[in-house]
CSV table of N, CA and C in Angstrom, one decimal:
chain,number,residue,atom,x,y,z
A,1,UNK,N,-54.2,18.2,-167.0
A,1,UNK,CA,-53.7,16.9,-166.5
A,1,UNK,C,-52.3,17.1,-166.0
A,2,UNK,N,-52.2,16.5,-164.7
A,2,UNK,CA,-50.6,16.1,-164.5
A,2,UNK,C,-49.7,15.2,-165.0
A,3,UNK,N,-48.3,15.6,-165.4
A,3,UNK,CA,-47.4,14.4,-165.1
A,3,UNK,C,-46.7,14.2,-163.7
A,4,UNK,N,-47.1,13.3,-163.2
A,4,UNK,CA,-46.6,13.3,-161.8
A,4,UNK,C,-45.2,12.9,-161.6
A,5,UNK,N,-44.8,12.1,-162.9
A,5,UNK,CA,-43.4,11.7,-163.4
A,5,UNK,C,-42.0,12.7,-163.4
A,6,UNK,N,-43.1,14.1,-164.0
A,6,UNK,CA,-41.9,14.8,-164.4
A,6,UNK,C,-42.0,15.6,-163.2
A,7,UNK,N,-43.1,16.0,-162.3
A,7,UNK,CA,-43.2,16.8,-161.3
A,7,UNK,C,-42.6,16.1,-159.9
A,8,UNK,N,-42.0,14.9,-160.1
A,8,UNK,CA,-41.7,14.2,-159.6
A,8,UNK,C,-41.9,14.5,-158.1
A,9,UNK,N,-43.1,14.1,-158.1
A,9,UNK,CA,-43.8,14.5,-156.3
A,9,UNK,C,-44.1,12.8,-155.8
A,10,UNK,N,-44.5,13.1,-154.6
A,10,UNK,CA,-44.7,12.1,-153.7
A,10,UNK,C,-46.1,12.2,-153.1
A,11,UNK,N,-46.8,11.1,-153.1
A,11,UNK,CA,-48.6,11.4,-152.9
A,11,UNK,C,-48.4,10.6,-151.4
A,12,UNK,N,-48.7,10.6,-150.5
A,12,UNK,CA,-49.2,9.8,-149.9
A,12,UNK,C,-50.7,9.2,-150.3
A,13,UNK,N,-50.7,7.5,-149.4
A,13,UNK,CA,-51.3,6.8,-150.0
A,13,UNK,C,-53.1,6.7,-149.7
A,14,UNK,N,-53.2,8.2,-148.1
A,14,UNK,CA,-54.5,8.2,-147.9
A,14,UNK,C,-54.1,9.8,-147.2
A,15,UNK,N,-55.3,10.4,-147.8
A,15,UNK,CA,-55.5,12.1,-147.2
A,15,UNK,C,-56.5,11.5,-146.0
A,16,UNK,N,-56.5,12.0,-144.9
A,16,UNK,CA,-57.7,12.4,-143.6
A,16,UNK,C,-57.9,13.9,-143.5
A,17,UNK,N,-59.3,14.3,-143.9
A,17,UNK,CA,-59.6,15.5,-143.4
A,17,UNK,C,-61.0,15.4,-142.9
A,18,UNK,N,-60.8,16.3,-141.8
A,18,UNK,CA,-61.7,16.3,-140.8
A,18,UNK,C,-62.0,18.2,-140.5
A,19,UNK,N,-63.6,18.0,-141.4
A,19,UNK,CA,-63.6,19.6,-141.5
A,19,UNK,C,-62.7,20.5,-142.2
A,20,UNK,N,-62.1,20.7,-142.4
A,20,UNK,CA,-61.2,21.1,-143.8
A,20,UNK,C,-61.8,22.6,-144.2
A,21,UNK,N,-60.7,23.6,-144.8
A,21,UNK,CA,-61.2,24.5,-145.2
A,21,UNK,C,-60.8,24.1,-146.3
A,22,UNK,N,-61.7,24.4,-147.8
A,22,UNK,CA,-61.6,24.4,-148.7
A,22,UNK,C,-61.6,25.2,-150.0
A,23,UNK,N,-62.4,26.3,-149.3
A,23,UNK,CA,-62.5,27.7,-150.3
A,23,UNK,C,-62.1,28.5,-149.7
A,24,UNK,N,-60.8,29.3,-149.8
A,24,UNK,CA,-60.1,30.6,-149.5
A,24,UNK,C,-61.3,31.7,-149.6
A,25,UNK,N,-61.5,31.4,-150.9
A,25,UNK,CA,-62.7,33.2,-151.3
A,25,UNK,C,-64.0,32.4,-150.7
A,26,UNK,N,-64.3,31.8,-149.7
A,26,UNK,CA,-65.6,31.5,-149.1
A,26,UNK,C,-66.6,31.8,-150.1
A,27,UNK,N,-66.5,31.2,-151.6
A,27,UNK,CA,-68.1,31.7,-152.0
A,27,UNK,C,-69.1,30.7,-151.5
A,28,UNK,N,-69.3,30.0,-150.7
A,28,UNK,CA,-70.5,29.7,-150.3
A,28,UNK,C,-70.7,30.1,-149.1
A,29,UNK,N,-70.2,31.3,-148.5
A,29,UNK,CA,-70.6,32.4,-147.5
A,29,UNK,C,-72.3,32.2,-146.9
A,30,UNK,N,-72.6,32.9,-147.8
A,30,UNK,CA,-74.3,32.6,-147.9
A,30,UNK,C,-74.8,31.5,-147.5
A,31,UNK,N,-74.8,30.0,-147.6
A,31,UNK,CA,-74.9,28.9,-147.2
A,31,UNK,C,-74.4,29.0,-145.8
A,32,UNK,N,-73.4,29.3,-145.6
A,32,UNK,CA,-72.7,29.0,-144.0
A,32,UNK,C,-73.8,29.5,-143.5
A,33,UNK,N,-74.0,30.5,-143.4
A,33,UNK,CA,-74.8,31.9,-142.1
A,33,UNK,C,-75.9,31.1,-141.4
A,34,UNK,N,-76.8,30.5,-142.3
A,34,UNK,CA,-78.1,29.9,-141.7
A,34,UNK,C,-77.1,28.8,-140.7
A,35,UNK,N,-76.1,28.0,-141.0
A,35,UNK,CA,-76.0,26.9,-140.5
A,35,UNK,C,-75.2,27.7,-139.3
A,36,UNK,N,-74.1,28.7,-139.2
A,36,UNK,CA,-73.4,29.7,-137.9
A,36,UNK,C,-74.0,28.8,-136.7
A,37,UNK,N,-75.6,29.3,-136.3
A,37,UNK,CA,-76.0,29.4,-134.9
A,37,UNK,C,-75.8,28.2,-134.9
A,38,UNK,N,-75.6,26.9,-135.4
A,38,UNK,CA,-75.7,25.8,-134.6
A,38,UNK,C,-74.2,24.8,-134.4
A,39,UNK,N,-73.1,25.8,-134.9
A,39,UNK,CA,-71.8,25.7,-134.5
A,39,UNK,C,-71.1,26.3,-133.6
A,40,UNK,N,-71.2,25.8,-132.4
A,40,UNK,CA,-70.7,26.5,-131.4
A,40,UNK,C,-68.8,26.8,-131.2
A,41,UNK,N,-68.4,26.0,-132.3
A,41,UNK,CA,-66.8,25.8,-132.3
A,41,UNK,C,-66.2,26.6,-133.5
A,42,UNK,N,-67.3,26.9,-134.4
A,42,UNK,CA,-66.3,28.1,-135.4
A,42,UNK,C,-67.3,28.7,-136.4
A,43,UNK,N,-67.2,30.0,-135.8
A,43,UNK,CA,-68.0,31.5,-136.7
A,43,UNK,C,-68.0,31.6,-138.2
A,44,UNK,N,-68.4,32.1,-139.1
A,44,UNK,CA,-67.6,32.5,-140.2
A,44,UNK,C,-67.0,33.8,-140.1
A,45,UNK,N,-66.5,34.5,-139.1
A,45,UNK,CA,-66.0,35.5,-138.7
A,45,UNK,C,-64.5,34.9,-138.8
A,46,UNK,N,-64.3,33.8,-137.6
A,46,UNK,CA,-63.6,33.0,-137.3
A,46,UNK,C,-62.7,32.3,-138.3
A,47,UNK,N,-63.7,31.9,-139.4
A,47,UNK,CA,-63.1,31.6,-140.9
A,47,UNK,C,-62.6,32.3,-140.8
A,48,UNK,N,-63.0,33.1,-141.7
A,48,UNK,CA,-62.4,34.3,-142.8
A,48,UNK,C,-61.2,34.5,-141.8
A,49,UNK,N,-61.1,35.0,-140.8
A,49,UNK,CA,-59.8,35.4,-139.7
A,49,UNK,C,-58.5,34.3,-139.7
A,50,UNK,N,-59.3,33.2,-139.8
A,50,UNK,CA,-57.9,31.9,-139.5
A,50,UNK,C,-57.4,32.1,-141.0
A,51,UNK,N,-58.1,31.9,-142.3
A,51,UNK,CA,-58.0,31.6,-143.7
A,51,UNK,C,-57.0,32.8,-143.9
A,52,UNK,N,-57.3,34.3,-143.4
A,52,UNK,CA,-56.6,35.0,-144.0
A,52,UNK,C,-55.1,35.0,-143.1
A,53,UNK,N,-54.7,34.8,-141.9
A,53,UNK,CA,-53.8,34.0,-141.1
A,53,UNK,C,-53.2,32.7,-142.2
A,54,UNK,N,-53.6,31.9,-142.4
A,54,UNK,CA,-53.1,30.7,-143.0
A,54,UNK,C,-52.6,31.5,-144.4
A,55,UNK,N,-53.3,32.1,-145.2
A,55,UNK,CA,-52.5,32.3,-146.5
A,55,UNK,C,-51.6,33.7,-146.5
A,56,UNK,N,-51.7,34.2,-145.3
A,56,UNK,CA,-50.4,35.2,-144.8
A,56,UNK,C,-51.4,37.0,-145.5
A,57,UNK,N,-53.0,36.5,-145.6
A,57,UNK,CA,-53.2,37.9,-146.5
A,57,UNK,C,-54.0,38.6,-144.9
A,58,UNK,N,-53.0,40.0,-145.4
A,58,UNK,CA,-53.4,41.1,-144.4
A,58,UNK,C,-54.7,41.5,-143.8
A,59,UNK,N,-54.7,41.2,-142.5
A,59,UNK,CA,-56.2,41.3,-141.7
A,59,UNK,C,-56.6,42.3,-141.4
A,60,UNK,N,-57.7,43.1,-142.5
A,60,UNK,CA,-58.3,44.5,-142.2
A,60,UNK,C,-58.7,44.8,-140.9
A,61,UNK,N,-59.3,45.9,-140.7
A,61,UNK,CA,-59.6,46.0,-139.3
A,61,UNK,C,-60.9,45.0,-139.1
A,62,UNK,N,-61.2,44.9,-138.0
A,62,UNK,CA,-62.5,44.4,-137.7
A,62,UNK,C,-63.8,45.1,-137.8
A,63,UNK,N,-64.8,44.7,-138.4
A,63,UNK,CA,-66.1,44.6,-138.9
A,63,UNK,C,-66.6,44.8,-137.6
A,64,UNK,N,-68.1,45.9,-137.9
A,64,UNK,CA,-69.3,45.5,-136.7
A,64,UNK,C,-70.1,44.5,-137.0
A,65,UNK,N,-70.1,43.4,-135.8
A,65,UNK,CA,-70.4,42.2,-135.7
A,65,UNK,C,-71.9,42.1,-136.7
A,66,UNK,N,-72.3,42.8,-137.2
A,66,UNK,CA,-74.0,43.1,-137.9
A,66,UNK,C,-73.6,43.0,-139.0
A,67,UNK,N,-72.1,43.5,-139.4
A,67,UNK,CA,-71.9,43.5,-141.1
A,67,UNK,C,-71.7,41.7,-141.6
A,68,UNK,N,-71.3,41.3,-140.4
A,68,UNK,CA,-70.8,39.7,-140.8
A,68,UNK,C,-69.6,39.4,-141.6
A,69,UNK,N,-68.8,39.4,-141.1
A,69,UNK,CA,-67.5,39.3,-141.4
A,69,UNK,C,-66.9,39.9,-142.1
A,70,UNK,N,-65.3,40.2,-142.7
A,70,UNK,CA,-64.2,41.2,-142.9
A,70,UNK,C,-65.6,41.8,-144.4
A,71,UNK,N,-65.1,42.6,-144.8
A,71,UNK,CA,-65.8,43.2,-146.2
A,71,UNK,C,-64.8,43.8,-147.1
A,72,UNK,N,-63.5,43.1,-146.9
A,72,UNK,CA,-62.3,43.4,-147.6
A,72,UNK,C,-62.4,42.2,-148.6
A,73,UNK,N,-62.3,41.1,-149.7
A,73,UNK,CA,-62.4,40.1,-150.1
A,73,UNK,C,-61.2,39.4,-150.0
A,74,UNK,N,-60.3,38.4,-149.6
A,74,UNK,CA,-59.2,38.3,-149.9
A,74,UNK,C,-58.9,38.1,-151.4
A,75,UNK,N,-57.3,38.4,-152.1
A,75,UNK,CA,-57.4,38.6,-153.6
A,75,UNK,C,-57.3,37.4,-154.1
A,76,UNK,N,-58.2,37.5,-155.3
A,76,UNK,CA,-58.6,35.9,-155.6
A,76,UNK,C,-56.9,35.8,-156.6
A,77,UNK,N,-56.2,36.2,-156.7
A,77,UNK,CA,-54.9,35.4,-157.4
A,77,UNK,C,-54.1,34.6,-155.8
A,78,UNK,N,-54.8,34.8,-154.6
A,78,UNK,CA,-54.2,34.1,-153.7
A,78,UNK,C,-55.6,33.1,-153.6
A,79,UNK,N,-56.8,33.2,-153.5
A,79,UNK,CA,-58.0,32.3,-152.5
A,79,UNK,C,-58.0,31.7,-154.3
A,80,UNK,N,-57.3,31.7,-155.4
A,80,UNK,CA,-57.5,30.5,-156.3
A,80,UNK,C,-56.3,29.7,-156.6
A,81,UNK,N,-55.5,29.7,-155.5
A,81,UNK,CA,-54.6,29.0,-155.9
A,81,UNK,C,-55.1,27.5,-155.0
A,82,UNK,N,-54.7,26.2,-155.3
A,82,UNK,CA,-55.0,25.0,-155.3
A,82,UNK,C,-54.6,24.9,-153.6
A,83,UNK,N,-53.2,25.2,-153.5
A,83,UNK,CA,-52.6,25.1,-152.2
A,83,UNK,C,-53.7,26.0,-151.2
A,84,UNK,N,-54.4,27.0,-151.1
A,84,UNK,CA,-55.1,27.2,-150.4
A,84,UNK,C,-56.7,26.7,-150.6
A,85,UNK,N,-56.9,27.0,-151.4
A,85,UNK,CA,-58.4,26.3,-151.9
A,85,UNK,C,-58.5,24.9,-152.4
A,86,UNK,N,-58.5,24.1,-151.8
A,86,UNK,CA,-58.7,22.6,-153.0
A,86,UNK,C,-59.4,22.8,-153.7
A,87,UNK,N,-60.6,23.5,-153.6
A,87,UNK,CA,-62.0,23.4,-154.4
A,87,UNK,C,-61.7,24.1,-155.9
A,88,UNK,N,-60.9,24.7,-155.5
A,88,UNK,CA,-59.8,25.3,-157.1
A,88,UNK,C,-58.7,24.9,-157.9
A,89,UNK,N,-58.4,23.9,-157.4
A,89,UNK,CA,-57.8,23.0,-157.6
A,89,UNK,C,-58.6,21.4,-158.6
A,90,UNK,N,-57.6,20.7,-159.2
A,90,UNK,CA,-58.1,19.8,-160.0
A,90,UNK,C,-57.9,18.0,-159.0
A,91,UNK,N,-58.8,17.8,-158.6
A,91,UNK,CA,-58.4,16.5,-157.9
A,91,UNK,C,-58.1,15.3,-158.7
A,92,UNK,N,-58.0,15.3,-159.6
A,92,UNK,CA,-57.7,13.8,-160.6
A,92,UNK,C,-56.2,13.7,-159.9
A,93,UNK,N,-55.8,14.5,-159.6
A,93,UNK,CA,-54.2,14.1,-159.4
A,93,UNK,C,-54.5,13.2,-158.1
A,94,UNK,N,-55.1,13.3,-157.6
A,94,UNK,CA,-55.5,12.1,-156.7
A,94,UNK,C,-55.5,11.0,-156.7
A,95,UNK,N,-56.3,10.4,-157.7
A,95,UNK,CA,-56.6,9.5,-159.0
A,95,UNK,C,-55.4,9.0,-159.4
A,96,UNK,N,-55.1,9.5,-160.1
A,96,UNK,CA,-54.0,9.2,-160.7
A,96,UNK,C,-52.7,8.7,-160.1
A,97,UNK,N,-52.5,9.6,-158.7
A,97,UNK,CA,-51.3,9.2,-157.5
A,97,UNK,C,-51.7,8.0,-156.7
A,98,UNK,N,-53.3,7.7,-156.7
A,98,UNK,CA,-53.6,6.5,-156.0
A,98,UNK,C,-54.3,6.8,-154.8
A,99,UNK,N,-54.5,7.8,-154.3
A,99,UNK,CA,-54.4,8.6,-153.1
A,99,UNK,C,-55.9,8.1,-152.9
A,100,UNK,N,-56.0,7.6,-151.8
A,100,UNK,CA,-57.6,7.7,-151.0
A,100,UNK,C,-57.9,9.1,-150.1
A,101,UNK,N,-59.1,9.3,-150.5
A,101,UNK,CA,-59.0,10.8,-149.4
A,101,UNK,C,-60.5,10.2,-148.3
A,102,UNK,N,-60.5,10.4,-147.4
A,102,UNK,CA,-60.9,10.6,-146.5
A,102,UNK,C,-61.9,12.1,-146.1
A,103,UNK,N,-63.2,12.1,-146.0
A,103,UNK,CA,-63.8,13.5,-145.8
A,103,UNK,C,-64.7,13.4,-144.2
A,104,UNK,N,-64.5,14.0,-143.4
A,104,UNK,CA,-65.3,13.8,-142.0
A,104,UNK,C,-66.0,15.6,-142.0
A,105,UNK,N,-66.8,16.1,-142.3
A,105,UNK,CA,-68.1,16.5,-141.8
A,105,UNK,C,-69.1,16.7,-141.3
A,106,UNK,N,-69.6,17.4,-140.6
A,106,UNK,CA,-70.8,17.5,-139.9
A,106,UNK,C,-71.7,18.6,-139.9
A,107,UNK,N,-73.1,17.8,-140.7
A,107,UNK,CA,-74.1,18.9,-141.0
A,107,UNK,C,-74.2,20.3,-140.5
A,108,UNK,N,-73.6,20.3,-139.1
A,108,UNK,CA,-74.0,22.1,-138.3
A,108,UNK,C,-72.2,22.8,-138.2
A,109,UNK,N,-71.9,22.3,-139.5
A,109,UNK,CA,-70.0,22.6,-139.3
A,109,UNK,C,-70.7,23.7,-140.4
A,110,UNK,N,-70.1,25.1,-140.3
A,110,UNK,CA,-69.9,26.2,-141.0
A,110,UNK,C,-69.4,26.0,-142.4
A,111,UNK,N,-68.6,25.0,-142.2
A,111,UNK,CA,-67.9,24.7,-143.5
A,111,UNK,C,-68.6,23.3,-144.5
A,112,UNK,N,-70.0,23.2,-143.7
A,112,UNK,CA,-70.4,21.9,-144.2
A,112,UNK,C,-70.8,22.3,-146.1
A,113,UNK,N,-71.5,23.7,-146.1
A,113,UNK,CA,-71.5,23.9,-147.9
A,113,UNK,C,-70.0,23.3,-148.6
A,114,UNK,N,-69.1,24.2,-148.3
A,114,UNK,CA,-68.2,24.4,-148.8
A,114,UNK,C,-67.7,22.6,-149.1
A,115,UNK,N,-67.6,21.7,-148.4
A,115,UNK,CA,-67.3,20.6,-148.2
A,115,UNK,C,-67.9,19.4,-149.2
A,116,UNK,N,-69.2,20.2,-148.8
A,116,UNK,CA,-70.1,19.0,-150.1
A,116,UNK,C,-70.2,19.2,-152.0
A,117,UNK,N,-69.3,20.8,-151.7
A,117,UNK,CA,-68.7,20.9,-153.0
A,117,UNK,C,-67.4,20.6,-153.6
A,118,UNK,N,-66.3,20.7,-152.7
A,118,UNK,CA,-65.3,19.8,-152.4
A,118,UNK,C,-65.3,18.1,-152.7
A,119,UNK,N,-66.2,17.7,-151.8
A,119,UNK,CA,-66.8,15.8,-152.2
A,119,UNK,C,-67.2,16.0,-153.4
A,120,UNK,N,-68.1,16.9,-154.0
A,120,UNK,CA,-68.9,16.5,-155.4
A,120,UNK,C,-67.4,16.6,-156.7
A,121,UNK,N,-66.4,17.3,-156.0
A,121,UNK,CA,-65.7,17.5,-157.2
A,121,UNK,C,-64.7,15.9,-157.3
A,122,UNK,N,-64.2,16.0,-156.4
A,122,UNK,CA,-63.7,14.5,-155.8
A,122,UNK,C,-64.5,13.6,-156.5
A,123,UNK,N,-65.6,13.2,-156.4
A,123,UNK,CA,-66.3,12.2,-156.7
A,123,UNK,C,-66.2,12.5,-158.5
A,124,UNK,N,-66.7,13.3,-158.9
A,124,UNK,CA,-66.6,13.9,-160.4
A,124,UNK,C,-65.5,13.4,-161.2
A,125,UNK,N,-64.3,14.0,-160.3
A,125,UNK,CA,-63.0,12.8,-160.9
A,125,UNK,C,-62.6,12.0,-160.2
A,126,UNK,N,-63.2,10.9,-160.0
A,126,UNK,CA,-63.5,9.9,-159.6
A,126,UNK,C,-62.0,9.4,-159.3
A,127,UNK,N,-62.2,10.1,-157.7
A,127,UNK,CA,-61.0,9.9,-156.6
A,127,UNK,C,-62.1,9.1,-155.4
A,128,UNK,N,-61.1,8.2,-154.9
A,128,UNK,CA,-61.3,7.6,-154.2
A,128,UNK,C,-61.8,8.2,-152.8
A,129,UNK,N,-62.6,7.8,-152.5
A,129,UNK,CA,-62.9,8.4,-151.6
A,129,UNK,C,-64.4,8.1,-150.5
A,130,UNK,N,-64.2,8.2,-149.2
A,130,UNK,CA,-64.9,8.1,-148.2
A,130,UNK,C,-65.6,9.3,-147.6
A,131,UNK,N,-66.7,9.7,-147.6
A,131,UNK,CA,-67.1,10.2,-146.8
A,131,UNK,C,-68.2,10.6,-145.7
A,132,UNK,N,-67.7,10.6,-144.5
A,132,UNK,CA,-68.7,10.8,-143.3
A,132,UNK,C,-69.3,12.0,-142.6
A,133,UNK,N,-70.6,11.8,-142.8
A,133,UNK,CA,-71.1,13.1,-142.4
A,133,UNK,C,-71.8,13.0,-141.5
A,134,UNK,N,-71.9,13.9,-140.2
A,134,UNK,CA,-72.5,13.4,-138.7
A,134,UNK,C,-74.1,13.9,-138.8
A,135,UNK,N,-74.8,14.0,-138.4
A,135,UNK,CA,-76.1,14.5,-138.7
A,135,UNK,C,-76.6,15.5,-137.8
A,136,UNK,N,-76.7,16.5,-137.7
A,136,UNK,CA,-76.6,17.3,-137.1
A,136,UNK,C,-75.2,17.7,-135.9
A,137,UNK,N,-74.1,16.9,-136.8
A,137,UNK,CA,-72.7,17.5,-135.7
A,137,UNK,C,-72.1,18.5,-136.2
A,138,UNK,N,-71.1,18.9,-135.1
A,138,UNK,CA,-70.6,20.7,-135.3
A,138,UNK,C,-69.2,20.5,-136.2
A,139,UNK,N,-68.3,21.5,-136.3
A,139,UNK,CA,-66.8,21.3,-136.4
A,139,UNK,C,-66.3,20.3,-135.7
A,140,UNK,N,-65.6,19.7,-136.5
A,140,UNK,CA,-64.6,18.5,-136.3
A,140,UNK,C,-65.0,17.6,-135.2
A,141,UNK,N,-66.1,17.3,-135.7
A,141,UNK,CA,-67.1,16.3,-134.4
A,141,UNK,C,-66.2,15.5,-133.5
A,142,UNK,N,-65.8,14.0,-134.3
A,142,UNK,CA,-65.1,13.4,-134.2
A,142,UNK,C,-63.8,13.0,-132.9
A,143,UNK,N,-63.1,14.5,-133.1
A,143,UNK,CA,-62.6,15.1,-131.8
A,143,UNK,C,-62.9,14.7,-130.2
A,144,UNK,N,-64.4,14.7,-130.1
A,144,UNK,CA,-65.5,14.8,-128.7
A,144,UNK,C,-65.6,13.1,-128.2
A,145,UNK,N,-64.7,12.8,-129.7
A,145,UNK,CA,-65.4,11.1,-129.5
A,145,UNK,C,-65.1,10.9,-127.5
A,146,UNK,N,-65.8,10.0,-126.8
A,146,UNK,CA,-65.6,9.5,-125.6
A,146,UNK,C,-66.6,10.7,-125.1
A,147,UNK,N,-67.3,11.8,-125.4
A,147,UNK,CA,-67.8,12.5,-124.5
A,147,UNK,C,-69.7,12.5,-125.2
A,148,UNK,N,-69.7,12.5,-126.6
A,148,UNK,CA,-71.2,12.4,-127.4
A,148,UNK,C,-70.5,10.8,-127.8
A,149,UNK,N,-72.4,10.1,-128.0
A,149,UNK,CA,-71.9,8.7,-128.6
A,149,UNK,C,-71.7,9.2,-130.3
A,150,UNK,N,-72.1,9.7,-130.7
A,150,UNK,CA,-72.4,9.8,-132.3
A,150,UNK,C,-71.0,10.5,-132.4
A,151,UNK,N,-70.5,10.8,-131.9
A,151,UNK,CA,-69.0,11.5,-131.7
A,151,UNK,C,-68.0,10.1,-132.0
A,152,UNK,N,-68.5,9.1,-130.5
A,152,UNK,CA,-67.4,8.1,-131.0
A,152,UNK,C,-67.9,7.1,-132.0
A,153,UNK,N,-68.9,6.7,-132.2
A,153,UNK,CA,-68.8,6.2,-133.9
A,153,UNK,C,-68.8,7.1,-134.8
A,154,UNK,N,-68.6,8.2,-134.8
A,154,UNK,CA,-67.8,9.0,-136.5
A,154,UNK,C,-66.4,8.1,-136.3
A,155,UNK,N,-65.8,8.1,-134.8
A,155,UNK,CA,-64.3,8.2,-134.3
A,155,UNK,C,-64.1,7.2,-134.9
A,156,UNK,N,-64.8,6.1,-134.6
A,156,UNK,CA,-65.2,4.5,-134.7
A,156,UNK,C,-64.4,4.5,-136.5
A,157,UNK,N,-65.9,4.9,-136.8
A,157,UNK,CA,-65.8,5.0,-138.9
A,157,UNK,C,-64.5,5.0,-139.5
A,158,UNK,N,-63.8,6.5,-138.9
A,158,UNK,CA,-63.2,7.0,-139.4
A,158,UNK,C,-61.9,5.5,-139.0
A,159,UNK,N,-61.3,5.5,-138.0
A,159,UNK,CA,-60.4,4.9,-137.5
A,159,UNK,C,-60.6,3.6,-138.8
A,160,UNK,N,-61.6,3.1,-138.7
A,160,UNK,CA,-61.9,1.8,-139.6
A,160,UNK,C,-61.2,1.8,-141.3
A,161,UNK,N,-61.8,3.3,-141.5
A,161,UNK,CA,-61.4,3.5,-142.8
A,161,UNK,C,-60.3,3.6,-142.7
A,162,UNK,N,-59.1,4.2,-142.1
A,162,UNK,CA,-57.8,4.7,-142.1
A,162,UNK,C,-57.4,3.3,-142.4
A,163,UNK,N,-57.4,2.0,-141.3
A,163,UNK,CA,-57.1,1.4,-141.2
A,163,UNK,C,-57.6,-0.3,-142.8
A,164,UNK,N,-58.4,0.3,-143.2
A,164,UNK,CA,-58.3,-0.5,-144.5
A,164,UNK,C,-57.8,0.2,-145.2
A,165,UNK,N,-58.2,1.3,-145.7
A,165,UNK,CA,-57.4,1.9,-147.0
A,165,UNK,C,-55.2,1.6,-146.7
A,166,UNK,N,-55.0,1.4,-145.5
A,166,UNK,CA,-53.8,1.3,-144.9
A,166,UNK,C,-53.5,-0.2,-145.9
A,167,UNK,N,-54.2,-0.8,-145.5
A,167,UNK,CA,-54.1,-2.4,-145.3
A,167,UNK,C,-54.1,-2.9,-146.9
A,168,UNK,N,-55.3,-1.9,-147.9
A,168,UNK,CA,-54.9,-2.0,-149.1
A,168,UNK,C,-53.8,-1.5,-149.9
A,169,UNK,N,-53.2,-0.3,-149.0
A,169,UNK,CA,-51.8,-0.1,-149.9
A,169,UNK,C,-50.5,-0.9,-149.2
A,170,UNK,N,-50.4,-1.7,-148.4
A,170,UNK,CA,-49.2,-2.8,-148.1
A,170,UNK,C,-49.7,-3.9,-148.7
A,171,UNK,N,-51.1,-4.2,-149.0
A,171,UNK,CA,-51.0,-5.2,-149.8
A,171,UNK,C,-50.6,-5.3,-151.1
A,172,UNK,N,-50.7,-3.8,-151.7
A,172,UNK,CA,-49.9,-3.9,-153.1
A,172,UNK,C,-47.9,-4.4,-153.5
């Protein structure tokens, strides 16, 4: 449990993520692969590449494209720390700070496993929370809104929620 008192932090009053990486150590690797071919906006190659860029860990050489990504693992005392993995992390502090989180997904997103383990944890400690998942859409659907229609109502959704969860914390 946290004391947010003595850690004396500042929550804002709604998280938006849209697509989200959530597990540094990608263990739901296996899950992605089937879903890969029908993401045209991001590989699990492309993971593993950005993830190990974002938490500063050294990028082996490159793999033949048949092995399927790095085969170095990044070191789990970095892919378990909270700040890079949420899914390693304890979300009550959410809860507790008041924090609405917002989750935008889409079924043919690479990162769609990893995500629906992320929501289940959220939901578990029952943090507040929304979320949208496109049905058969790619990474960060949402984005395309004005070009796919199911693109602008995710855009639609989402915009909606921002804007009540807003409206409930000025009315406190």
């Amino acid at each position: 449990m946290y004391d947010l008192g003595a850690a004396k932090l500042t929550f804002p009053h709604q998280i938006v993520a849209i697509s989200p990486p959530t597990d540094l150590a990608m263990s739901k690797r296996p899950a992605m692969l089937p879903i890969e071919p029908n993401d045209p906006i991001l590989t699990v190659n492309d993971l593993d590449l950005a993830l190990r860029i974002y938490a500063g860990v050294p990028v082996p050489p490159s793999t033949a494209k048949a092995e399927r990504a790095y085969t170095i693992p990044i070191p789990s005392e970095i892919a378990s720390q909270a700040a890079y993995s949420p899914l390693a992390g304890d979300p009550v502090i959410f809860r507790e700070a008041g924090t609405k989180v917002i989750v935008v997904n889409g079924e043919w997103d690479v990162l769609y496993p990893d995500l629906e383990a992320y929501v289940a944890k959220l939901a578990e400690a029952k943090v507040d929370t929304t979320y949208i998942v496109g049905e058969k859409q790619i990474h960060v659907f949402p984005v395309l809104a004005g070009i796919m229609t199911e693109c602008t109502t995710a855009a639609t959704v989402l915009v909606k929620a921002i804007l009540k969860n807003s409206e409930d914390f000025h009315q406190k």
